[in-house]
PDB file of C-alpha atoms in Angstrom:
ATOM      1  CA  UNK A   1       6.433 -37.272   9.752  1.00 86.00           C
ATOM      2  CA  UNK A   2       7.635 -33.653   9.209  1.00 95.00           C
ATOM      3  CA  UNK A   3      10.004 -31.845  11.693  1.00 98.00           C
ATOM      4  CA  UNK A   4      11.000 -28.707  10.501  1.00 98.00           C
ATOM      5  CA  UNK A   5       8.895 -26.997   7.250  1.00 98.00           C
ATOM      6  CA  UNK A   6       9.794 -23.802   5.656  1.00 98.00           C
ATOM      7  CA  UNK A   7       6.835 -21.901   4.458  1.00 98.00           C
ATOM      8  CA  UNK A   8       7.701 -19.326   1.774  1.00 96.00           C
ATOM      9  CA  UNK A   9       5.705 -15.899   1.789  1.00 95.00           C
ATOM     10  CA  UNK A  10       5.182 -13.161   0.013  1.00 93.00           C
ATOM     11  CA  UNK A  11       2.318 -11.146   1.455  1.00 93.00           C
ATOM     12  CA  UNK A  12      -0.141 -11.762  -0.958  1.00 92.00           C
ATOM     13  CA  UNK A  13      -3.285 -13.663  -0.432  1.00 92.00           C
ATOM     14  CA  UNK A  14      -2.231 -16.624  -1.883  1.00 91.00           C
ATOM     15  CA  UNK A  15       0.761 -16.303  -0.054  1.00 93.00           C
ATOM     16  CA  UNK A  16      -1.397 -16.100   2.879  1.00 95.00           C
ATOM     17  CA  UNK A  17      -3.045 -19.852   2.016  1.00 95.00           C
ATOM     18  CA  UNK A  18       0.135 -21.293   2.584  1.00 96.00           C
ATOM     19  CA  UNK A  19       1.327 -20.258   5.425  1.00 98.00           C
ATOM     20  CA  UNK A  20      -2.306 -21.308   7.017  1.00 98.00           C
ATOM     21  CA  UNK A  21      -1.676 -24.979   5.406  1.00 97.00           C
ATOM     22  CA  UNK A  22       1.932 -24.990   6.645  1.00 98.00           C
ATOM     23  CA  UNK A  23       0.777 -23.751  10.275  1.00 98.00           C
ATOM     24  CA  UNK A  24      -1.693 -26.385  10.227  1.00 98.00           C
ATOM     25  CA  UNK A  25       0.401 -28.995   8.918  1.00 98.00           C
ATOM     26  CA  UNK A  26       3.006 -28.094  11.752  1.00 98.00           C
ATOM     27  CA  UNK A  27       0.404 -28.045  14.409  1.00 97.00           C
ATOM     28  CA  UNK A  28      -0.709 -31.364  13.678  1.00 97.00           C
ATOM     29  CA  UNK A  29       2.415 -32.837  13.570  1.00 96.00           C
ATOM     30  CA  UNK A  30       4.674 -31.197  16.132  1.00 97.00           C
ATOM     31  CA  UNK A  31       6.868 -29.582  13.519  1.00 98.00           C
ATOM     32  CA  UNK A  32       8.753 -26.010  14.096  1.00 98.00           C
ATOM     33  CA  UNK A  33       8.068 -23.639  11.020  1.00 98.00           C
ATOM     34  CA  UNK A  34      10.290 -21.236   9.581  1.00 98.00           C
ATOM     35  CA  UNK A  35       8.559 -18.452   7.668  1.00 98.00           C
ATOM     36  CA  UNK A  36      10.728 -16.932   4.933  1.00 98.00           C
ATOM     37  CA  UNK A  37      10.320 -13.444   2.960  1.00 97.00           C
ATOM     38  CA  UNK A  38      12.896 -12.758   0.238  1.00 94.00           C
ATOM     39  CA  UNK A  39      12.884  -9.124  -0.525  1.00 92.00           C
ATOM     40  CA  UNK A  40      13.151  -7.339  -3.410  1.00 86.00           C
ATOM     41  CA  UNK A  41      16.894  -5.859  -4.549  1.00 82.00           C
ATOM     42  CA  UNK A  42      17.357  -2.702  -5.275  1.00 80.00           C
ATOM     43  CA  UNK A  43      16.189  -1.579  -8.676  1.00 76.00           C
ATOM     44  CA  UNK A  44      18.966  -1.661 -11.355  1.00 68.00           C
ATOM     45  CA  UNK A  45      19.676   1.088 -13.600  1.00 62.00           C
ATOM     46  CA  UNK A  46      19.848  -0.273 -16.952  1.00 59.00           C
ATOM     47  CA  UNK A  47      18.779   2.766 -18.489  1.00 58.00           C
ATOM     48  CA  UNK A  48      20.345   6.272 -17.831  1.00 59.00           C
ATOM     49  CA  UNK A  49      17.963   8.048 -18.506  1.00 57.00           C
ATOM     50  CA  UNK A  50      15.252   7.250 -16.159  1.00 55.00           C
ATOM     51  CA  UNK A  51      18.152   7.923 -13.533  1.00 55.00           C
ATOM     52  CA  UNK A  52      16.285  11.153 -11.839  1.00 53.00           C
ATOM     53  CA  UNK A  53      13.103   9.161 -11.414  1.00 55.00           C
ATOM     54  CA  UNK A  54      14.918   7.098  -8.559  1.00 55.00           C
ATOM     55  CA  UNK A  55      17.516   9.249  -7.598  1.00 58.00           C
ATOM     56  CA  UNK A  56      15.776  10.635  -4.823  1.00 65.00           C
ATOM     57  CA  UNK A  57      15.252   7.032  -3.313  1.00 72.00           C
ATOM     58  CA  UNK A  58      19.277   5.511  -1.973  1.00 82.00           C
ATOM     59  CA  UNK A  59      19.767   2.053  -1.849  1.00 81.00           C
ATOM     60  CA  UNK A  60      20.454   2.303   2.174  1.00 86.00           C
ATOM     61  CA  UNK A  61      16.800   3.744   2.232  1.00 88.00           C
ATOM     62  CA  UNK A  62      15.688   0.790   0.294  1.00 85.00           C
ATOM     63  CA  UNK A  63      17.090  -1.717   1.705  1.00 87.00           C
ATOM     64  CA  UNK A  64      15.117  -0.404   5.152  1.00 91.00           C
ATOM     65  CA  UNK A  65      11.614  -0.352   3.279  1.00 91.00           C
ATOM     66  CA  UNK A  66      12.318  -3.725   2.572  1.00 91.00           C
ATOM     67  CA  UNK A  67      13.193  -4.560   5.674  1.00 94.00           C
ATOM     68  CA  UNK A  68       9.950  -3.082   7.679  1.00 96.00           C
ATOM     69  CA  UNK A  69       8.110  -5.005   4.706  1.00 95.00           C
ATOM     70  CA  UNK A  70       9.194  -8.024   5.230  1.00 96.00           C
ATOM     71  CA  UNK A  71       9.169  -7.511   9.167  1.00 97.00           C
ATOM     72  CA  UNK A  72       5.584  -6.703   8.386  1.00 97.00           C
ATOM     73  CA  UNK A  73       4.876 -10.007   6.461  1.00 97.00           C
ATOM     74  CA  UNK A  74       6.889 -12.243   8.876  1.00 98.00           C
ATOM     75  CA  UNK A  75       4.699 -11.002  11.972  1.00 97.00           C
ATOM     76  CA  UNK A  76       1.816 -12.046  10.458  1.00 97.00           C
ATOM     77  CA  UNK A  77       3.108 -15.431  10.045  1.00 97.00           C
ATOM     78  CA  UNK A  78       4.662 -15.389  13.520  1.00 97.00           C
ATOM     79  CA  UNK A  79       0.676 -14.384  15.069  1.00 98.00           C
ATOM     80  CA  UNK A  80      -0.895 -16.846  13.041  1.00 97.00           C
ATOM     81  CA  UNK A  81       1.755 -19.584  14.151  1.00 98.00           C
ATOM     82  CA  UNK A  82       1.730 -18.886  17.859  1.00 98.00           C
ATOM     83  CA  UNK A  83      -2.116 -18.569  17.566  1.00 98.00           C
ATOM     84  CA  UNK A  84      -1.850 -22.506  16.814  1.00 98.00           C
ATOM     85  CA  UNK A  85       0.769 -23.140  19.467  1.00 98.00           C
ATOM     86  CA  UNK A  86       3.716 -24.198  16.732  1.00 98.00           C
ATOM     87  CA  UNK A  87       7.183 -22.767  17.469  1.00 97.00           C
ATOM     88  CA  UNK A  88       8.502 -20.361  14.114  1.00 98.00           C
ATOM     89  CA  UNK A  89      11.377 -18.621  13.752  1.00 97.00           C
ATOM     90  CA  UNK A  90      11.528 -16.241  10.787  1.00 97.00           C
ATOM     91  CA  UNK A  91      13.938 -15.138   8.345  1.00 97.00           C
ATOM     92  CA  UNK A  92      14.269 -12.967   5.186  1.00 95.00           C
ATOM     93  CA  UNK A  93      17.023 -12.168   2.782  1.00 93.00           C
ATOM     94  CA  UNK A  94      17.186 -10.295  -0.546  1.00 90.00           C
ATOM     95  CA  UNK A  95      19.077 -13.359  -2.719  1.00 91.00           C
ATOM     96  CA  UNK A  96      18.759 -12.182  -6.845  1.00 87.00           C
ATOM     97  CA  UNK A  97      17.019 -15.593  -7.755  1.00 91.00           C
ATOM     98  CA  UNK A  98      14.233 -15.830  -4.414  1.00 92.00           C
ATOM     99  CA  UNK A  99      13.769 -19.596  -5.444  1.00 95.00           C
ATOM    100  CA  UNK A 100      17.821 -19.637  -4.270  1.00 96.00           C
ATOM    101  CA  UNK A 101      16.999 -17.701  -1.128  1.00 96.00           C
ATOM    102  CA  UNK A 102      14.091 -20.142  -0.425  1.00 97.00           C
ATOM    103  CA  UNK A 103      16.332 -23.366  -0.979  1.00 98.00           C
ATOM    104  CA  UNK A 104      19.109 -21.534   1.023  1.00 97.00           C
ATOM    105  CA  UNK A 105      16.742 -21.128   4.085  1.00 98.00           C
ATOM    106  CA  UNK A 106      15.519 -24.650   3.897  1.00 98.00           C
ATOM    107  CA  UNK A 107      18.341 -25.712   3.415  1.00 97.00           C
ATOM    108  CA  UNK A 108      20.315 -24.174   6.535  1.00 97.00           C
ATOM    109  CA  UNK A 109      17.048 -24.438   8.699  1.00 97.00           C
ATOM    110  CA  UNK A 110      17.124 -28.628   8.355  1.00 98.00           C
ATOM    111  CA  UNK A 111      13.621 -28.416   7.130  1.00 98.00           C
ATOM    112  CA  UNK A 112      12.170 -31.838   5.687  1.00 97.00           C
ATOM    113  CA  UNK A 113       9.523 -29.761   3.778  1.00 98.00           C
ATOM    114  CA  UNK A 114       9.098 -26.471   1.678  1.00 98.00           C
ATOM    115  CA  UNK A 115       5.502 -25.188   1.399  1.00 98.00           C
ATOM    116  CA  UNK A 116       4.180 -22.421  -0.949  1.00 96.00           C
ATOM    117  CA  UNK A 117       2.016 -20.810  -2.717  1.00 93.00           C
ATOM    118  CA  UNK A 118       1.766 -20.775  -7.498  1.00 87.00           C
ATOM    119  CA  UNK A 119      -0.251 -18.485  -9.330  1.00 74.00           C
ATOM    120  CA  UNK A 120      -1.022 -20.423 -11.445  1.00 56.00           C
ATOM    121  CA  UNK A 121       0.264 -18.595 -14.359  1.00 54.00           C
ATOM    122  CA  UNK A 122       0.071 -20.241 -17.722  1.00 57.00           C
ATOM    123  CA  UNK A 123       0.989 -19.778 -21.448  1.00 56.00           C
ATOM    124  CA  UNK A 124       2.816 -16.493 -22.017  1.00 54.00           C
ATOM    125  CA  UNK A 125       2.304 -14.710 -18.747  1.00 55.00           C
ATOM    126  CA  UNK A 126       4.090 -18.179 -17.051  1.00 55.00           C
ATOM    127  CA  UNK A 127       6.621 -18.340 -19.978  1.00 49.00           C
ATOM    128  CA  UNK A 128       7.519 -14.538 -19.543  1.00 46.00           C
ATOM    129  CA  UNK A 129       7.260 -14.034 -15.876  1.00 45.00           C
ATOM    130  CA  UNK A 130       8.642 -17.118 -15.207  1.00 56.00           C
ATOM    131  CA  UNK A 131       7.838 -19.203 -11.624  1.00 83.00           C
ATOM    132  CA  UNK A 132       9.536 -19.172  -8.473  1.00 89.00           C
ATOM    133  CA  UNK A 133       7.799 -22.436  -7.436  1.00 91.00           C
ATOM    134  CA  UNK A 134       8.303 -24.033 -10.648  1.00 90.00           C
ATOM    135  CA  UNK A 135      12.208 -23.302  -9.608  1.00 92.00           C
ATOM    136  CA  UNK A 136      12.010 -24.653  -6.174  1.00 95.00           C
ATOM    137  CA  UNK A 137      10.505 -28.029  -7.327  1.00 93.00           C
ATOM    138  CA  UNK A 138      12.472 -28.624 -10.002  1.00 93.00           C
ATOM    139  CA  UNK A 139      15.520 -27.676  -8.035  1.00 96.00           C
ATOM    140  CA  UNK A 140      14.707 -28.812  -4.184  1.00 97.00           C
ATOM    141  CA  UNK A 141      16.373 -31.863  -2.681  1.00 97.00           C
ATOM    142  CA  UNK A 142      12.712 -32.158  -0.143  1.00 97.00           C
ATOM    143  CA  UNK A 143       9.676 -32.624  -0.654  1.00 97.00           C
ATOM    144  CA  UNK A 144       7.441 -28.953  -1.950  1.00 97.00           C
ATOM    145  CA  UNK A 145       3.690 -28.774  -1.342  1.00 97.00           C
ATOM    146  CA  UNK A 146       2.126 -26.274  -3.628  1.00 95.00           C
ATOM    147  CA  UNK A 147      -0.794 -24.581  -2.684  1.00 93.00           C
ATOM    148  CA  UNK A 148      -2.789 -23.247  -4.951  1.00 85.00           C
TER     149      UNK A 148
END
């Protein structure tokens, strides 16, 4: 059925629920997994003003927090995989839209399914915030299993 299936993560508990339905998913089919992270870009300065509250943090040293974060995340996805004997390979990136980064990854991985997490958010908070799965399915070309 499934070959290849990206599993989006971002750490969080939730997160966490999908990477244990994409592990099993990939264990019972004999699909590889590919765990992605997309990390957070360096803050903006739209206003002046609040310069000299992150001055003392450079985008170089950024960029490395990031990086140990997301090496952080992606090990626990790499554990939990081996643990169940399916092969994953992990990657991150810092894209400015993650739902891009996501359909990047699954895109140049070959996988034949996304899977992630929603929370769920509704009314304003979903209108405001927006949703990073609500962009993957409405713009993936596979098949996306939500988890929820």
């Amino acid at each position: 059925m499934f070959k290849h299936i990206l599993v989006s993560t971002d750490g969080s508990r939730l997160s966490d629920k999908a990477v244990a339905m994409a592990v099993g998913i990939a264990s019972e089919t004999g699909a590889r997994l590919t765990a992605y992270h997309a990390t957070d870009p360096f803050p903006a300065m739209v206003y002046p003003e609040y310069a000299a509250v992150l001055d003392s943090l450079r985008s170089d040293e950024w960029a490395e927090l990031q990086e140990k974060r997301s090496q952080r995340i992606l090990e626990k996805c790499r554990t939990r995989a081996a643990k169940a004997g399916v092969k994953c390979q992990t990657i991150s990136g810092s894209p400015l839209n993650p739902f891009e980064g996501i359909l990047a990854a699954a895109r140049k991985s070959g996988c034949d399914l996304i899977v992630m997490a929603s929370h769920g958010r509704r009314g304003i908070k979903a209108l405001v915030l927006g949703s990073e799965t609500g962009k993957v399915l409405t713009h993936s070309k596979i098949p996306v299993l939500v988890c929820r």
